[in-house]
Coordinates of N, CA, C and O in Angstrom, one line a residue:
X1 N -30.1 -15.6 -15.8 CA -29.4 -14.7 -15.0 C -30.3 -14.3 -13.8 O -31.4 -13.9 -14.0
X2 N -29.8 -14.4 -12.6 CA -30.6 -14.0 -11.4 C -30.5 -12.5 -11.2 O -29.5 -11.9 -11.2
X3 N -31.7 -12.0 -10.9 CA -31.8 -10.5 -10.6 C -33.1 -10.2 -9.9 O -34.0 -11.1 -9.8
X4 N -33.1 -9.1 -9.3 CA -34.3 -8.6 -8.6 C -34.9 -7.5 -9.4 O -34.2 -6.5 -9.7
X5 N -36.2 -7.6 -9.7 CA -36.9 -6.6 -10.5 C -37.6 -5.6 -9.5 O -38.3 -6.1 -8.6
X6 N -37.4 -4.3 -9.7 CA -38.0 -3.3 -8.9 C -38.8 -2.4 -9.8 O -38.2 -1.8 -10.7
X7 N -40.1 -2.3 -9.6 CA -41.0 -1.5 -10.4 C -41.2 -0.2 -9.7 O -41.7 -0.2 -8.5
X8 N -40.8 0.9 -10.2 CA -40.9 2.3 -9.6 C -41.3 3.3 -10.6 O -41.1 3.1 -11.8
X9 N -41.8 4.4 -10.1 CA -42.1 5.5 -11.0 C -40.8 6.3 -11.3 O -40.5 7.4 -10.8
X10 N -40.0 5.7 -12.2 CA -38.7 6.3 -12.6 C -38.8 6.7 -14.1 O -39.6 6.0 -14.8
X11 N -38.1 7.7 -14.5 CA -38.1 8.1 -15.9 C -37.4 7.1 -16.8 O -37.8 6.8 -17.9
X12 N -36.2 6.7 -16.3 CA -35.4 5.8 -17.1 C -35.1 4.5 -16.4 O -34.8 4.5 -15.2
X13 N -35.1 3.4 -17.1 CA -34.8 2.1 -16.4 C -33.2 2.1 -16.1 O -32.5 2.8 -16.8
X14 N -32.9 1.3 -15.1 CA -31.4 1.2 -14.8 C -31.1 -0.1 -14.2 O -32.0 -0.8 -13.6
X15 N -29.9 -0.5 -14.2 CA -29.4 -1.7 -13.6 C -28.4 -1.3 -12.5 O -27.4 -0.6 -12.8
X16 N -28.5 -1.9 -11.3 CA -27.6 -1.6 -10.2 C -27.0 -3.0 -9.9 O -27.7 -4.0 -9.8
X17 N -25.6 -3.0 -9.8 CA -24.9 -4.2 -9.3 C -24.2 -3.9 -8.0 O -23.4 -3.0 -8.0
X18 N -24.6 -4.5 -7.0 CA -24.1 -4.3 -5.7 C -22.7 -5.0 -5.5 O -22.5 -6.0 -6.2
X19 N -21.9 -4.5 -4.6 CA -20.6 -5.2 -4.3 C -20.8 -6.7 -4.0 O -19.9 -7.5 -4.2
X20 N -21.9 -7.0 -3.5 CA -22.2 -8.4 -3.1 C -22.5 -9.3 -4.4 O -22.5 -10.5 -4.3
X21 N -22.7 -8.6 -5.5 CA -23.0 -9.3 -6.7 C -24.5 -9.4 -7.0 O -24.9 -9.9 -8.0
X22 N -25.3 -8.8 -6.1 CA -26.7 -8.7 -6.3 C -27.0 -7.8 -7.5 O -26.5 -6.7 -7.6
X23 N -27.9 -8.2 -8.4 CA -28.3 -7.5 -9.6 C -29.7 -7.0 -9.4 O -30.6 -7.8 -9.1
X24 N -29.9 -5.7 -9.4 CA -31.2 -5.1 -9.3 C -31.5 -4.3 -10.6 O -30.8 -3.5 -11.1
X25 N -32.7 -4.6 -11.1 CA -33.2 -4.0 -12.3 C -34.4 -3.1 -11.9 O -35.4 -3.6 -11.5
X26 N -34.2 -1.8 -12.1 CA -35.2 -0.8 -11.7 C -35.8 -0.2 -13.0 O -35.1 0.3 -13.8
X27 N -37.1 -0.4 -13.1 CA -37.8 0.0 -14.3 C -39.1 0.7 -14.0 O -39.7 0.4 -12.9
X28 N -39.6 1.5 -14.9 CA -40.9 2.1 -14.7 C -42.0 1.1 -15.0 O -41.7 0.0 -15.6
X29 N -43.2 1.3 -14.5 CA -44.3 0.3 -14.6 C -44.5 -0.2 -16.0 O -44.9 -1.4 -16.1
X30 N -44.3 0.6 -17.0 CA -44.6 0.1 -18.4 C -43.5 -0.7 -19.0 O -43.6 -1.3 -20.1
X31 N -42.3 -0.8 -18.4 CA -41.2 -1.4 -19.0 C -41.1 -2.9 -18.5 O -41.6 -3.3 -17.5
X32 N -40.4 -3.7 -19.3 CA -40.2 -5.1 -19.1 C -38.7 -5.3 -18.6 O -37.8 -5.1 -19.3
X33 N -38.6 -5.7 -17.3 CA -37.2 -5.8 -16.7 C -36.5 -7.0 -17.4 O -35.2 -6.9 -17.6
X34 N -37.2 -8.0 -17.9 CA -36.5 -9.1 -18.5 C -35.9 -8.7 -19.8 O -34.8 -9.1 -20.2
X35 N -36.6 -7.8 -20.5 CA -36.0 -7.3 -21.8 C -34.7 -6.5 -21.6 O -33.8 -6.6 -22.3
X36 N -34.7 -5.6 -20.5 CA -33.5 -4.9 -20.2 C -32.4 -5.8 -19.8 O -31.3 -5.6 -20.3
X37 N -32.6 -6.8 -19.1 CA -31.6 -7.8 -18.7 C -31.1 -8.5 -20.0 O -29.8 -8.7 -20.1
X38 N -31.9 -8.8 -20.8 CA -31.5 -9.5 -22.1 C -30.6 -8.6 -22.9 O -29.6 -9.0 -23.4
X39 N -31.0 -7.3 -23.0 CA -30.2 -6.3 -23.8 C -28.9 -6.1 -23.2 O -27.9 -5.8 -23.9
X40 N -28.8 -6.1 -21.9 CA -27.6 -5.7 -21.2 C -26.9 -6.9 -20.5 O -26.0 -6.7 -19.7
X41 N -27.2 -8.1 -21.0 CA -26.6 -9.3 -20.3 C -25.1 -9.3 -20.4 O -24.4 -9.7 -19.5
X42 N -24.5 -8.9 -21.5 CA -23.0 -8.9 -21.7 C -22.4 -7.9 -20.7 O -21.4 -8.3 -20.0
X43 N -23.0 -6.8 -20.6 CA -22.5 -5.7 -19.6 C -22.6 -6.2 -18.2 O -21.7 -6.1 -17.4
X44 N -23.7 -6.8 -17.9 CA -24.0 -7.4 -16.5 C -22.9 -8.4 -16.2 O -22.3 -8.4 -15.1
X45 N -22.7 -9.4 -17.1 CA -21.8 -10.4 -16.9 C -20.4 -9.9 -16.7 O -19.6 -10.4 -15.9
X46 N -20.0 -8.9 -17.5 CA -18.7 -8.3 -17.4 C -18.5 -7.6 -16.0 O -17.5 -7.8 -15.4
X47 N -19.5 -6.9 -15.6 CA -19.4 -6.3 -14.2 C -19.3 -7.3 -13.1 O -18.6 -7.1 -12.1
X48 N -20.1 -8.4 -13.2 CA -20.0 -9.4 -12.2 C -18.7 -10.1 -12.2 O -18.1 -10.4 -11.1
X49 N -18.0 -10.3 -13.3 CA -16.7 -10.8 -13.4 C -15.7 -9.9 -12.7 O -14.8 -10.3 -12.0
X50 N -15.8 -8.5 -13.0 CA -15.0 -7.5 -12.4 C -15.1 -7.6 -10.8 O -14.1 -7.5 -10.1
X51 N -16.3 -7.7 -10.3 CA -16.5 -7.8 -8.9 C -15.9 -9.0 -8.3 O -15.2 -8.9 -7.3
X52 N -16.0 -10.1 -9.0 CA -15.4 -11.4 -8.5 C -13.8 -11.2 -8.5 O -13.2 -11.7 -7.6
X53 N -13.3 -10.6 -9.5 CA -11.8 -10.4 -9.6 C -11.4 -9.6 -8.4 O -10.4 -9.9 -7.8
X54 N -12.1 -8.5 -8.1 CA -11.7 -7.6 -7.0 C -11.9 -8.4 -5.7 O -11.0 -8.3 -4.8
X55 N -12.9 -9.1 -5.6 CA -13.2 -9.9 -4.3 C -12.0 -10.9 -4.1 O -11.5 -11.0 -3.0
X56 N -11.6 -11.6 -5.2 CA -10.5 -12.5 -5.1 C -9.2 -11.8 -4.8 O -8.4 -12.4 -4.0
X57 N -9.0 -10.7 -5.3 CA -7.8 -9.9 -5.1 C -7.6 -9.5 -3.6 O -6.5 -9.5 -3.1
X58 N -8.7 -9.2 -3.0 CA -8.7 -8.8 -1.6 C -9.1 -9.8 -0.6 O -9.3 -9.5 0.6
X59 N -9.2 -11.1 -1.0 CA -9.7 -12.1 -0.1 C -8.9 -12.2 1.2 O -9.5 -12.3 2.2
X60 N -7.6 -12.2 1.1 CA -6.8 -12.3 2.3 C -6.9 -11.1 3.2 O -6.4 -11.2 4.4
X61 N -7.4 -10.0 2.8 CA -7.5 -8.8 3.6 C -8.8 -8.6 4.2 O -9.1 -7.6 4.8
X62 N -9.7 -9.6 4.1 CA -11.1 -9.4 4.6 C -11.2 -9.1 6.1 O -12.1 -8.5 6.6
X63 N -10.2 -9.6 6.9 CA -10.2 -9.4 8.3 C -9.2 -8.4 8.8 O -8.6 -8.5 9.8
X64 N -8.9 -7.5 7.9 CA -7.9 -6.4 8.2 C -8.5 -5.1 8.1 O -9.5 -4.8 7.4
X65 N -7.9 -4.1 8.8 CA -8.3 -2.7 8.8 C -7.1 -1.9 8.5 O -6.1 -2.1 9.1
X66 N -7.3 -1.0 7.6 CA -6.2 -0.1 7.2 C -6.3 1.1 8.2 O -7.3 1.8 8.2
X67 N -5.2 1.3 9.0 CA -5.2 2.3 10.1 C -3.9 2.9 10.1 O -2.9 2.2 10.2
X68 N -3.8 4.3 10.0 CA -2.6 5.0 10.0 C -1.6 4.5 8.9 O -0.4 4.4 9.1
X69 N -2.1 4.0 7.8 CA -1.3 3.5 6.7 C -0.8 2.1 6.8 O 0.0 1.7 6.0
X70 N -1.2 1.4 7.9 CA -0.8 0.0 8.1 C -2.0 -0.9 8.3 O -3.0 -0.4 8.8
X71 N -1.8 -2.1 7.9 CA -2.9 -3.1 8.1 C -2.9 -3.7 9.5 O -1.9 -4.1 10.0
X72 N -4.1 -3.6 10.1 CA -4.2 -4.2 11.5 C -5.1 -5.5 11.3 O -6.1 -5.4 10.6
X73 N -4.7 -6.5 12.0 CA -5.5 -7.7 12.1 C -6.7 -7.5 12.9 O -6.6 -6.9 14.1
X74 N -7.9 -7.8 12.5 CA -9.1 -7.6 13.3 C -9.5 -8.9 13.9 O -9.7 -9.9 13.2
X75 N -9.6 -9.0 15.2 CA -9.9 -10.2 16.0 C -11.1 -10.0 16.7 O -11.3 -8.9 17.4
X76 N -12.0 -10.9 16.7 CA -13.3 -10.8 17.5 C -12.9 -11.2 18.9 O -12.2 -12.1 19.2
X77 N -13.4 -10.3 19.9 CA -13.1 -10.6 21.3 C -14.1 -10.0 22.2 O -15.2 -9.6 21.7
X78 N -13.8 -9.9 23.5 CA -14.8 -9.4 24.5 C -14.8 -7.9 24.6 O -15.8 -7.3 24.6
X79 N -13.6 -7.3 24.6 CA -13.5 -5.8 24.8 C -12.8 -5.2 23.7 O -11.8 -5.8 23.2
X80 N -13.2 -4.0 23.3 CA -12.5 -3.3 22.2 C -11.1 -2.8 22.7 O -11.0 -2.3 23.8
X81 N -10.1 -3.1 21.8 CA -8.8 -2.5 22.1 C -8.0 -2.5 20.8 O -8.2 -3.3 19.9
X82 N -6.9 -1.7 20.8 CA -6.1 -1.5 19.7 C -4.6 -1.7 20.2 O -4.3 -1.0 21.2
X83 N -3.8 -2.5 19.6 CA -2.5 -2.7 19.9 C -1.6 -2.3 18.7 O -1.4 -3.1 17.8
X84 N -1.0 -1.1 18.7 CA -0.2 -0.6 17.6 C 1.1 -1.4 17.5 O 1.6 -1.5 16.4
X85 N 1.6 -1.9 18.6 CA 2.9 -2.6 18.5 C 2.7 -3.9 17.7 O 3.5 -4.2 16.8
X86 N 1.6 -4.7 17.9 CA 1.4 -5.9 17.2 C 0.4 -5.8 16.0 O 0.1 -6.8 15.4
X87 N 0.0 -4.6 15.8 CA -1.0 -4.3 14.7 C -2.2 -5.2 14.8 O -2.6 -5.8 13.8
X88 N -2.8 -5.1 15.9 CA -4.0 -5.9 16.2 C -5.1 -5.0 16.7 O -4.9 -4.1 17.5
X89 N -6.4 -5.2 16.3 CA -7.5 -4.6 16.8 C -8.5 -5.6 17.2 O -8.9 -6.5 16.5
X90 N -8.9 -5.5 18.5 CA -9.9 -6.5 19.0 C -11.3 -5.8 19.0 O -11.5 -4.7 19.5
X91 N -12.2 -6.5 18.3 CA -13.5 -5.9 18.1 C -14.6 -6.8 18.7 O -14.7 -8.0 18.3
X92 N -15.3 -6.3 19.7 CA -16.4 -7.1 20.3 C -17.6 -7.3 19.4 O -18.1 -6.4 18.9
X93 N -18.0 -8.6 19.3 CA -19.2 -9.0 18.6 C -19.3 -8.3 17.2 O -20.4 -8.0 16.8
X94 N -18.2 -8.1 16.5 CA -18.3 -7.5 15.2 C -19.0 -6.1 15.2 O -19.6 -5.7 14.2
X95 N -19.0 -5.4 16.3 CA -19.7 -4.2 16.5 C -19.0 -3.0 15.8 O -18.1 -2.4 16.4
X96 N -19.3 -2.7 14.6 CA -18.7 -1.7 13.8 C -19.0 -0.3 14.4 O -18.2 0.7 14.2
X97 N -20.1 -0.1 15.2 CA -20.4 1.2 15.8 C -19.3 1.5 16.8 O -18.9 2.7 16.9
X98 N -18.8 0.5 17.5 CA -17.7 0.8 18.5 C -16.5 1.2 17.8 O -15.8 2.2 18.2
X99 N -16.1 0.6 16.7 CA -15.0 0.9 15.9 C -15.1 2.4 15.3 O -14.2 3.2 15.4
X100 N -16.3 2.7 14.8 CA -16.5 4.0 14.2 C -16.4 5.1 15.3 O -15.8 6.1 15.0
X101 N -16.9 4.8 16.4 CA -16.9 5.8 17.5 C -15.4 6.0 18.0 O -15.0 7.1 18.2
X102 N -14.6 4.9 18.0 CA -13.2 5.0 18.4 C -12.4 5.8 17.4 O -11.6 6.7 17.7
X103 N -12.7 5.5 16.1 CA -12.0 6.2 15.0 C -12.3 7.7 15.0 O -11.4 8.5 14.9
X104 N -13.6 8.0 15.3 CA -14.0 9.4 15.3 C -13.3 10.1 16.5 O -12.9 11.3 16.3
X105 N -13.3 9.5 17.6 CA -12.6 10.1 18.8 C -11.1 10.3 18.5 O -10.6 11.4 18.9
X106 N -10.5 9.4 17.9 CA -9.0 9.5 17.6 C -8.8 10.7 16.6 O -7.9 11.5 16.9
X107 N -9.6 10.7 15.6 CA -9.5 11.8 14.6 C -9.8 13.1 15.2 O -9.2 14.1 15.0
X108 N -10.9 13.2 16.1 CA -11.3 14.4 16.7 C -10.1 15.0 17.5 O -9.8 16.2 17.4
X109 N -9.5 14.2 18.3 CA -8.3 14.6 19.2 C -7.2 15.2 18.3 O -6.6 16.2 18.6
X110 N -6.9 14.4 17.2 CA -5.8 14.9 16.3 C -6.2 16.2 15.7 O -5.4 17.1 15.6
X111 N -7.4 16.3 15.2 CA -7.8 17.5 14.5 C -7.9 18.7 15.4 O -7.5 19.8 15.0
X112 N -8.4 18.5 16.6 CA -8.5 19.6 17.6 C -7.2 20.3 17.8 O -7.0 21.5 17.8
X113 N -6.1 19.5 17.8 CA -4.8 20.0 18.0 C -4.2 20.5 16.7 O -3.7 21.7 16.6
X114 N -4.2 19.7 15.7 CA -3.5 20.1 14.5 C -4.1 21.2 13.7 O -3.4 22.0 13.1
X115 N -5.4 21.2 13.6 CA -6.1 22.3 12.9 C -5.7 23.7 13.6 O -5.4 24.6 12.9
X116 N -5.8 23.7 14.9 CA -5.4 24.9 15.6 C -4.0 25.3 15.4 O -3.6 26.4 15.1
X117 N -3.1 24.3 15.4 CA -1.6 24.5 15.2 C -1.4 25.0 13.8 O -0.7 26.1 13.7
X118 N -1.8 24.3 12.8 CA -1.5 24.7 11.4 C -2.2 26.0 11.1 O -1.7 26.8 10.3
X119 N -3.4 26.3 11.6 CA -4.1 27.6 11.3 C -3.3 28.7 11.9 O -3.2 29.8 11.2
X120 N -2.7 28.6 13.1 CA -1.9 29.6 13.6 C -0.6 29.9 12.8 O -0.2 31.0 12.6
X121 N 0.0 28.8 12.3 CA 1.2 28.9 11.5 C 0.9 29.6 10.2 O 1.6 30.5 9.7
X122 N -0.3 29.3 9.6 CA -0.7 29.9 8.3 C -1.3 31.2 8.5 O -1.5 32.0 7.5
X123 N -1.7 31.6 9.7 CA -2.3 32.9 10.0 C -3.8 33.0 9.4 O -4.2 34.0 8.9
X124 N -4.5 31.9 9.5 CA -5.9 31.8 9.1 C -6.8 31.5 10.2 O -6.4 30.9 11.2
X125 N -8.1 31.9 10.0 CA -9.1 31.6 11.1 C -10.2 30.7 10.4 O -10.6 30.9 9.3
X126 N -10.6 29.7 11.2 CA -11.6 28.8 10.7 C -12.8 28.9 11.7 O -12.6 29.4 12.8
X127 N -13.9 28.4 11.4 CA -15.1 28.4 12.3 C -15.2 27.0 13.0 O -14.8 26.9 14.1
X128 N -15.7 26.0 12.3 CA -16.0 24.7 13.0 C -15.3 23.6 12.2 O -15.0 23.8 11.0
X129 N -15.1 22.5 12.9 CA -14.5 21.3 12.3 C -15.5 20.2 12.4 O -16.0 19.9 13.5
X130 N -15.8 19.6 11.3 CA -16.8 18.5 11.3 C -16.0 17.2 10.8 O -15.1 17.3 10.0
X131 N -16.5 16.1 11.4 CA -16.0 14.8 10.9 C -17.2 14.1 10.4 O -18.2 13.9 11.1
X132 N -17.1 13.6 9.1 CA -18.2 12.9 8.4 C -17.7 11.7 7.8 O -16.5 11.5 7.5
X133 N -18.6 10.8 7.4 CA -18.2 9.7 6.6 C -18.6 10.0 5.2 O -19.8 9.9 4.8
X134 N -17.6 10.5 4.4 CA -17.9 11.0 3.0 C -17.5 9.9 2.0 O -16.5 9.2 2.2
X135 N -18.2 9.9 0.9 CA -17.9 8.9 -0.1 C -16.8 9.3 -1.1 O -16.1 8.5 -1.6
X136 N -16.7 10.6 -1.4 CA -15.9 11.0 -2.5 C -14.8 12.0 -2.2 O -13.9 12.3 -3.0
X137 N -14.8 12.6 -1.0 CA -13.8 13.6 -0.7 C -13.0 13.2 0.6 O -13.6 12.7 1.6
X138 N -11.8 13.6 0.7 CA -11.0 13.5 1.9 C -11.4 14.6 2.9 O -11.5 14.4 4.1
X139 N -11.7 15.8 2.3 CA -12.0 16.9 3.2 C -12.5 18.0 2.3 O -12.4 18.0 1.1
X140 N -13.1 19.1 3.0 CA -13.5 20.2 2.2 C -13.5 21.4 3.2 O -13.5 21.3 4.4
X141 N -13.6 22.6 2.5 CA -13.6 23.9 3.3 C -14.8 24.7 2.7 O -14.8 24.9 1.5
X142 N -15.7 25.1 3.6 CA -16.8 25.9 3.1 C -16.5 27.4 3.0 O -15.5 27.8 3.5
X143 N -17.4 28.1 2.3 CA -17.2 29.6 2.2 C -17.2 30.3 3.5 O -16.6 31.3 3.7
X144 N -18.0 29.6 4.5 CA -18.1 30.2 5.8 C -16.9 29.9 6.7 O -16.8 30.4 7.8
X145 N -15.9 29.1 6.2 CA -14.7 28.8 7.0 C -14.9 27.5 7.8 O -14.1 27.3 8.7
X146 N -15.9 26.7 7.5 CA -16.1 25.4 8.2 C -15.2 24.4 7.5 O -15.2 24.3 6.3
X147 N -14.6 23.5 8.3 CA -13.8 22.4 7.7 C -14.5 21.1 8.0 O -14.9 20.9 9.1
X148 N -14.5 20.3 6.9 CA -15.2 19.0 7.1 C -14.1 17.9 6.6 O -13.6 18.0 5.6
X149 N -13.9 17.0 7.5 CA -12.9 15.9 7.3 C -13.6 14.5 7.2 O -14.5 14.3 8.0
X150 N -13.2 13.7 6.3 CA -13.7 12.4 6.2 C -13.1 11.4 7.2 O -11.9 11.4 7.4
X151 N -14.0 10.7 7.9 CA -13.5 9.7 8.9 C -12.5 8.7 8.3 O -11.6 8.2 9.0
X152 N -12.6 8.5 7.0 CA -11.6 7.6 6.3 C -10.2 8.1 6.3 O -9.3 7.3 6.0
X153 N -10.0 9.3 6.8 CA -8.6 9.8 6.9 C -7.8 8.9 7.8 O -6.6 8.9 7.7
X154 N -8.5 8.3 8.8 CA -7.7 7.4 9.7 C -7.0 6.3 9.0 O -6.1 5.7 9.6
X155 N -7.4 6.0 7.8 CA -6.7 4.9 7.1 C -5.3 5.4 6.6 O -4.4 4.6 6.4
X156 N -5.2 6.7 6.4 CA -4.0 7.2 5.8 C -2.8 7.4 6.9 O -3.1 7.6 8.0
X157 N -1.6 7.4 6.4 CA -0.5 7.7 7.3 C -0.6 9.1 7.8 O -1.2 10.0 7.2
X158 N -0.1 9.4 9.0 CA -0.2 10.7 9.6 C 0.3 11.9 8.7 O -0.4 12.9 8.7
X159 N 1.4 11.7 8.0 CA 1.9 12.8 7.2 C 0.9 13.1 6.1 O 0.8 14.3 5.7
X160 N 0.2 12.2 5.5 CA -0.9 12.5 4.5 C -2.0 13.2 5.2 O -2.6 14.1 4.5
X161 N -2.4 12.8 6.4 CA -3.5 13.6 7.1 C -3.1 15.0 7.3 O -3.9 15.9 7.1
X162 N -1.8 15.2 7.7 CA -1.3 16.6 7.9 C -1.4 17.4 6.6 O -1.8 18.6 6.6
X163 N -1.0 16.8 5.5 CA -1.1 17.5 4.2 C -2.5 17.9 3.9 O -2.8 19.0 3.5
X164 N -3.5 17.0 4.1 CA -4.9 17.3 3.9 C -5.4 18.5 4.8 O -6.1 19.4 4.3
X165 N -5.0 18.4 6.0 CA -5.4 19.5 6.9 C -4.8 20.9 6.4 O -5.6 21.8 6.3
X166 N -3.5 20.9 6.1 CA -2.9 22.1 5.6 C -3.6 22.6 4.3 O -3.8 23.7 4.1
X167 N -3.8 21.6 3.4 CA -4.5 21.9 2.1 C -5.8 22.6 2.3 O -6.1 23.6 1.7
X168 N -6.6 22.1 3.2 CA -7.9 22.7 3.5 C -7.8 24.0 4.1 O -8.5 25.0 3.8
X169 N -6.9 24.2 5.1 CA -6.7 25.5 5.7 C -6.2 26.5 4.7 O -6.5 27.7 4.8
X170 N -5.4 26.1 3.7 CA -4.9 27.0 2.6 C -6.1 27.5 1.8 O -6.0 28.6 1.3
X171 N -7.2 26.8 1.8 CA -8.4 27.3 1.1 C -9.0 28.5 1.8 O -9.8 29.2 1.2
X172 N -8.7 28.7 3.0 CA -9.2 29.9 3.7 C -8.5 31.2 3.2 O -9.0 32.2 3.3
X173 N -7.3 31.0 2.6 CA -6.6 32.1 1.9 C -7.1 32.2 0.5 O -7.3 33.3 0.0
X174 N -7.1 31.1 -0.2 CA -7.5 31.1 -1.6 C -8.5 29.9 -1.8 O -8.1 28.7 -1.7
X175 N -9.7 30.2 -2.1 CA -10.8 29.2 -2.2 C -10.6 28.2 -3.4 O -11.0 27.1 -3.2
X176 N -10.0 28.6 -4.5 CA -9.9 27.8 -5.6 C -8.5 27.3 -5.8 O -7.5 27.8 -5.3
X177 N -8.3 26.2 -6.6 CA -7.0 25.6 -6.9 C -6.3 26.5 -8.0 O -6.1 25.9 -9.1
X178 N -6.1 27.7 -7.7 CA -5.4 28.6 -8.7 C -3.9 28.5 -8.5 O -3.4 27.9 -7.6
X179 N -3.2 29.2 -9.4 CA -1.7 29.3 -9.2 C -1.4 29.9 -7.9 O -0.4 29.5 -7.2
X180 N -2.2 30.9 -7.5 CA -1.9 31.6 -6.2 C -2.1 30.6 -5.1 O -1.3 30.6 -4.1
X181 N -3.1 29.7 -5.2 CA -3.3 28.7 -4.1 C -2.1 27.8 -4.0 O -1.5 27.6 -2.9
X182 N -1.6 27.3 -5.1 CA -0.4 26.4 -5.1 C 0.9 27.1 -4.7 O 1.8 26.5 -4.2
X183 N 0.9 28.4 -4.9 CA 2.1 29.2 -4.5 C 2.1 29.6 -3.1 O 3.1 30.0 -2.5
X184 N 1.0 29.6 -2.4 CA 0.9 30.1 -1.0 C 1.4 29.1 0.0 O 1.6 28.0 -0.2

């Protein structure tokens, strides 16, 4: 089995399997990476099969972008543009920074308007609105009244984005998911 051994000052050895299928074995200096691979070979093989299954499942979608709840065809071209009518996005030189900047600008415009609108309807005050690339949350509301939204919201349909905005603003009235929160 092919893997990369990484010797580090870690307390516990571990195995990382990347989405690409790369297997990394991270062990403390006194541990034997080969022994860990031998002990965990079934688990590693199972995880690699799962990755292959997922990769095959999404093979046809590799040149697509989920935007506003719909798949857009991504085409390499000279200038960046988005055509909602034909569901096409032209991306120059595979430059994901251009795409990320455009997505952030689109979300910023939407949030600037909708957060203000929904806050006035709900009668709540917020401080700042942040856009981040988060791994586990769609959005959050801090104790100070700052709202943080995940850039990945742009993949969702607009009505779901609206729900998330209202949900986070409701936390300015009730911080926890209590009965009172769901009733307000």
